[in-house]
PDB file of C-alpha atoms in Angstrom:
ATOM      1  CA  MET A   1      14.654 -35.370 -71.822  1.00  0.00           C
ATOM      2  CA  LYS A   2      11.088 -35.113 -72.450  1.00  0.00           C
ATOM      3  CA  LYS A   3       8.962 -32.132 -71.549  1.00  0.00           C
ATOM      4  CA  LEU A   4       8.185 -31.471 -67.858  1.00  0.00           C
ATOM      5  CA  VAL A   5       4.801 -29.777 -67.325  1.00  0.00           C
ATOM      6  CA  ILE A   6       5.130 -27.767 -63.849  1.00  0.00           C
ATOM      7  CA  TYR A   7       2.083 -27.397 -61.682  1.00  0.00           C
ATOM      8  CA  GLY A   8       4.112 -26.041 -58.670  1.00  0.00           C
ATOM      9  CA  TRP A   9       4.280 -26.353 -55.044  1.00  0.00           C
ATOM     10  CA  GLU A  10       0.680 -24.569 -54.169  1.00  0.00           C
ATOM     11  CA  SER A  11      -1.511 -25.820 -56.793  1.00  0.00           C
ATOM     12  CA  ARG A  12      -1.403 -29.571 -55.578  1.00  0.00           C
ATOM     13  CA  LYS A  13      -1.608 -29.740 -51.672  1.00  0.00           C
ATOM     14  CA  LYS A  14      -3.009 -33.262 -51.786  1.00  0.00           C
ATOM     15  CA  THR A  15      -2.974 -35.848 -54.893  1.00  0.00           C
ATOM     16  CA  PRO A  16      -5.231 -38.719 -54.514  1.00  0.00           C
ATOM     17  CA  LEU A  17      -3.871 -42.167 -54.967  1.00  0.00           C
ATOM     18  CA  ARG A  18      -5.798 -42.669 -58.026  1.00  0.00           C
ATOM     19  CA  ASN A  19      -4.116 -39.651 -59.878  1.00  0.00           C
ATOM     20  CA  ILE A  20      -0.570 -40.676 -59.118  1.00  0.00           C
ATOM     21  CA  GLU A  21       1.133 -41.956 -62.104  1.00  0.00           C
ATOM     22  CA  PRO A  22       4.633 -42.671 -63.944  1.00  0.00           C
ATOM     23  CA  GLY A  23       6.509 -39.678 -64.671  1.00  0.00           C
ATOM     24  CA  ASP A  24       4.954 -37.362 -61.545  1.00  0.00           C
ATOM     25  CA  ILE A  25       7.641 -35.519 -60.039  1.00  0.00           C
ATOM     26  CA  PHE A  26       7.056 -34.936 -56.564  1.00  0.00           C
ATOM     27  CA  CYS A  27       8.615 -32.712 -53.937  1.00  0.00           C
ATOM     28  CA  PHE A  28       9.172 -33.259 -49.914  1.00  0.00           C
ATOM     29  CA  SER A  29      11.027 -31.179 -47.373  1.00  0.00           C
ATOM     30  CA  VAL A  30      14.196 -32.400 -45.745  1.00  0.00           C
ATOM     31  CA  GLU A  31      16.376 -30.478 -43.341  1.00  0.00           C
ATOM     32  CA  GLY A  32      18.045 -27.975 -45.589  1.00  0.00           C
ATOM     33  CA  GLY A  33      15.607 -27.653 -48.174  1.00  0.00           C
ATOM     34  CA  TYR A  34      13.364 -29.459 -50.460  1.00  0.00           C
ATOM     35  CA  ARG A  35      14.312 -32.869 -52.521  1.00  0.00           C
ATOM     36  CA  PHE A  36      12.659 -34.299 -55.308  1.00  0.00           C
ATOM     37  CA  GLY A  37      11.905 -37.784 -57.044  1.00  0.00           C
ATOM     38  CA  ARG A  38      10.027 -39.404 -59.815  1.00  0.00           C
ATOM     39  CA  ILE A  39       7.331 -41.986 -59.618  1.00  0.00           C
ATOM     40  CA  MET A  40       8.703 -44.926 -61.635  1.00  0.00           C
ATOM     41  CA  SER A  41       5.451 -47.407 -61.769  1.00  0.00           C
ATOM     42  CA  ARG A  42       2.453 -48.316 -59.690  1.00  0.00           C
ATOM     43  CA  ASN A  43       2.362 -51.674 -58.030  1.00  0.00           C
ATOM     44  CA  LYS A  44       0.374 -53.327 -55.479  1.00  0.00           C
ATOM     45  CA  LEU A  45       1.893 -51.336 -52.124  1.00  0.00           C
ATOM     46  CA  GLY A  46       2.195 -48.142 -53.723  1.00  0.00           C
ATOM     47  CA  HIS A  47       4.566 -46.675 -56.331  1.00  0.00           C
ATOM     48  CA  VAL A  48       8.072 -47.275 -56.995  1.00  0.00           C
ATOM     49  CA  ALA A  49      10.078 -44.092 -57.113  1.00  0.00           C
ATOM     50  CA  GLU A  50      13.433 -42.998 -57.625  1.00  0.00           C
ATOM     51  CA  ILE A  51      14.829 -39.827 -55.360  1.00  0.00           C
ATOM     52  CA  PHE A  52      17.051 -37.330 -57.074  1.00  0.00           C
ATOM     53  CA  ASN A  53      20.679 -36.286 -55.532  1.00  0.00           C
ATOM     54  CA  ILE A  54      19.525 -32.501 -55.324  1.00  0.00           C
ATOM     55  CA  ILE A  55      18.444 -30.362 -52.543  1.00  0.00           C
ATOM     56  CA  SER A  56      17.040 -27.213 -53.549  1.00  0.00           C
ATOM     57  CA  GLY A  57      16.071 -24.021 -51.568  1.00  0.00           C
ATOM     58  CA  SER A  58      12.683 -23.911 -53.710  1.00  0.00           C
ATOM     59  CA  PRO A  59       9.964 -26.520 -53.652  1.00  0.00           C
ATOM     60  CA  ASN A  60       9.515 -25.780 -57.590  1.00  0.00           C
ATOM     61  CA  PRO A  61      11.127 -28.167 -59.976  1.00  0.00           C
ATOM     62  CA  VAL A  62      13.679 -25.934 -62.099  1.00  0.00           C
ATOM     63  CA  ASP A  63      16.758 -27.111 -63.751  1.00  0.00           C
ATOM     64  CA  LEU A  64      16.080 -30.669 -62.095  1.00  0.00           C
ATOM     65  CA  LYS A  65      18.973 -32.886 -62.868  1.00  0.00           C
ATOM     66  CA  PHE A  66      17.748 -36.660 -62.835  1.00  0.00           C
ATOM     67  CA  ASP A  67      20.779 -38.328 -60.935  1.00  0.00           C
ATOM     68  CA  ARG A  68      19.121 -40.953 -58.621  1.00  0.00           C
ATOM     69  CA  ILE A  69      20.361 -41.165 -55.011  1.00  0.00           C
ATOM     70  CA  GLY A  70      20.505 -44.690 -53.921  1.00  0.00           C
ATOM     71  CA  ARG A  71      18.173 -47.161 -55.172  1.00  0.00           C
ATOM     72  CA  PRO A  72      14.395 -47.047 -56.138  1.00  0.00           C
ATOM     73  CA  VAL A  73      12.192 -47.468 -52.958  1.00  0.00           C
ATOM     74  CA  ILE A  74       8.386 -48.398 -52.807  1.00  0.00           C
ATOM     75  CA  LEU A  75       6.336 -45.389 -51.312  1.00  0.00           C
ATOM     76  CA  ASP A  76       3.306 -45.582 -49.148  1.00  0.00           C
ATOM     77  CA  SER A  77       1.902 -43.308 -51.636  1.00  0.00           C
ATOM     78  CA  TYR A  78      -1.756 -43.313 -50.131  1.00  0.00           C
ATOM     79  CA  GLY A  79      -0.124 -42.220 -46.502  1.00  0.00           C
ATOM     80  CA  LEU A  80       2.471 -39.649 -48.247  1.00  0.00           C
ATOM     81  CA  PHE A  81       0.217 -38.043 -51.285  1.00  0.00           C
ATOM     82  CA  ASP A  82      -3.109 -38.603 -50.525  1.00  0.00           C
ATOM     83  CA  ARG A  83      -3.662 -38.705 -46.611  1.00  0.00           C
ATOM     84  CA  LYS A  84      -0.779 -36.725 -45.498  1.00  0.00           C
ATOM     85  CA  ILE A  85      -0.097 -38.950 -42.684  1.00  0.00           C
ATOM     86  CA  GLU A  86       3.616 -38.353 -42.729  1.00  0.00           C
ATOM     87  CA  GLY A  87       5.489 -35.069 -43.866  1.00  0.00           C
ATOM     88  CA  ASP A  88       4.457 -32.937 -46.618  1.00  0.00           C
ATOM     89  CA  TRP A  89       5.082 -34.685 -50.156  1.00  0.00           C
ATOM     90  CA  ARG A  90       3.299 -33.207 -53.304  1.00  0.00           C
ATOM     91  CA  VAL A  91       3.293 -33.810 -56.876  1.00  0.00           C
ATOM     92  CA  VAL A  92       4.622 -30.534 -58.557  1.00  0.00           C
ATOM     93  CA  ALA A  93       5.218 -31.602 -62.078  1.00  0.00           C
ATOM     94  CA  HIS A  94       4.775 -34.322 -64.694  1.00  0.00           C
ATOM     95  CA  GLN A  95       7.393 -35.322 -67.267  1.00  0.00           C
ATOM     96  CA  GLU A  96       5.717 -36.317 -70.489  1.00  0.00           C
ATOM     97  CA  GLU A  97       5.845 -39.614 -72.168  1.00  0.00           C
ATOM     98  CA  TYR A  98       8.273 -41.070 -69.129  1.00  0.00           C
ATOM     99  CA  SER A  99       8.905 -44.607 -69.131  1.00  0.00           C
ATOM    100  CA  PRO A 100      11.199 -46.655 -66.652  1.00  0.00           C
ATOM    101  CA  PRO A 101      14.562 -47.847 -68.028  1.00  0.00           C
ATOM    102  CA  VAL A 102      14.176 -50.991 -69.645  1.00  0.00           C
ATOM    103  CA  ASP A 103      17.802 -51.904 -69.307  1.00  0.00           C
ATOM    104  CA  GLU A 104      17.976 -51.655 -65.438  1.00  0.00           C
ATOM    105  CA  SER A 105      16.934 -54.511 -63.214  1.00  0.00           C
ATOM    106  CA  ILE A 106      15.333 -53.191 -60.330  1.00  0.00           C
ATOM    107  CA  TYR A 107      13.955 -55.685 -57.863  1.00  0.00           C
ATOM    108  CA  PHE A 108      12.589 -56.506 -54.210  1.00  0.00           C
ATOM    109  CA  THR A 109      12.015 -59.330 -52.130  1.00  0.00           C
ATOM    110  CA  PHE A 110       9.742 -60.937 -49.741  1.00  0.00           C
ATOM    111  CA  GLY A 111       9.128 -64.386 -48.237  1.00  0.00           C
ATOM    112  CA  VAL A 112      11.227 -66.403 -46.217  1.00  0.00           C
ATOM    113  CA  GLY A 113      13.366 -69.880 -46.843  1.00  0.00           C
ATOM    114  CA  ALA A 114      11.817 -71.627 -49.967  1.00  0.00           C
ATOM    115  CA  GLY A 115       9.278 -69.302 -50.242  1.00  0.00           C
ATOM    116  CA  CYS A 116      11.388 -66.136 -51.226  1.00  0.00           C
ATOM    117  CA  ARG A 117      10.064 -64.321 -54.231  1.00  0.00           C
ATOM    118  CA  ARG A 118      11.758 -61.759 -56.316  1.00  0.00           C
ATOM    119  CA  VAL A 119       9.253 -58.806 -57.348  1.00  0.00           C
ATOM    120  CA  ASP A 120      10.251 -56.303 -60.218  1.00  0.00           C
ATOM    121  CA  ILE A 121       8.733 -52.660 -60.455  1.00  0.00           C
ATOM    122  CA  PHE A 122       5.864 -53.883 -62.161  1.00  0.00           C
ATOM    123  CA  ASP A 123       4.720 -56.783 -59.757  1.00  0.00           C
ATOM    124  CA  ASN A 124       6.217 -59.531 -61.817  1.00  0.00           C
ATOM    125  CA  GLU A 125       7.436 -62.222 -59.324  1.00  0.00           C
ATOM    126  CA  VAL A 126       9.555 -65.318 -59.631  1.00  0.00           C
ATOM    127  CA  ALA A 127      11.259 -67.655 -57.052  1.00  0.00           C
ATOM    128  CA  ILE A 128      14.724 -67.120 -55.802  1.00  0.00           C
ATOM    129  CA  SER A 129      17.071 -68.712 -53.251  1.00  0.00           C
ATOM    130  CA  GLU A 130      17.082 -67.383 -49.864  1.00  0.00           C
ATOM    131  CA  PHE A 131      20.798 -66.279 -50.492  1.00  0.00           C
ATOM    132  CA  GLU A 132      19.735 -64.472 -53.563  1.00  0.00           C
ATOM    133  CA  ALA A 133      16.832 -62.602 -51.348  1.00  0.00           C
ATOM    134  CA  GLU A 134      19.340 -61.587 -48.805  1.00  0.00           C
ATOM    135  CA  LYS A 135      20.861 -59.316 -51.636  1.00  0.00           C
ATOM    136  CA  LEU A 136      17.758 -57.535 -52.318  1.00  0.00           C
ATOM    137  CA  ALA A 137      15.498 -54.796 -50.683  1.00  0.00           C
ATOM    138  CA  ASP A 138      12.183 -55.859 -49.040  1.00  0.00           C
ATOM    139  CA  TYR A 139       8.975 -55.377 -50.904  1.00  0.00           C
ATOM    140  CA  SER A 140       7.580 -52.933 -48.531  1.00  0.00           C
ATOM    141  CA  PRO A 141       6.198 -49.337 -48.630  1.00  0.00           C
ATOM    142  CA  LEU A 142       7.931 -46.670 -46.911  1.00  0.00           C
ATOM    143  CA  GLY A 143       7.066 -43.445 -45.189  1.00  0.00           C
ATOM    144  CA  GLU A 144       8.787 -40.270 -45.077  1.00  0.00           C
ATOM    145  CA  GLN A 145      11.180 -41.568 -42.191  1.00  0.00           C
ATOM    146  CA  ASP A 146      12.058 -44.752 -43.526  1.00  0.00           C
ATOM    147  CA  VAL A 147      13.054 -43.168 -47.121  1.00  0.00           C
ATOM    148  CA  ILE A 148      15.026 -40.540 -45.381  1.00  0.00           C
ATOM    149  CA  GLU A 149      16.738 -43.577 -43.332  1.00  0.00           C
ATOM    150  CA  GLU A 150      17.098 -46.034 -46.394  1.00  0.00           C
ATOM    151  CA  LEU A 151      18.755 -43.504 -48.497  1.00  0.00           C
ATOM    152  CA  GLY A 152      20.645 -41.698 -45.844  1.00  0.00           C
ATOM    153  CA  LEU A 153      19.299 -38.251 -46.444  1.00  0.00           C
TER     154      LEU A 153
END
């Protein structure tokens, strides 16, 4: 694992949208403690992120195990990190030289009927059938409550 630069919970109460980058480790509070995740990429709607399968009593990232829970999601990063419209999400660290796994296919979908499209985490699009689209997550940004429901947190 690459070096983790830790900022801490108190150092960044807000993170402007333009300053969020792949490799940023974020934290948000859930019932029972704090949950962590990592920004994987930026896209037109916000940022694609993975949420880790760990709940901590502290918002400071110590001994993080990078085991993902569920599938990656698209975050409404403007509403969560910049404007703080829903919840208290903060960037608490940065994993240097992070790049998303190239051997993993992560896709989302939008459109209906013959207009269905598959989108990867870098916003590359291809046409797909409606049948293929039914198996993919929607290409739509999620707020805190959406993330909690989507991942069963």
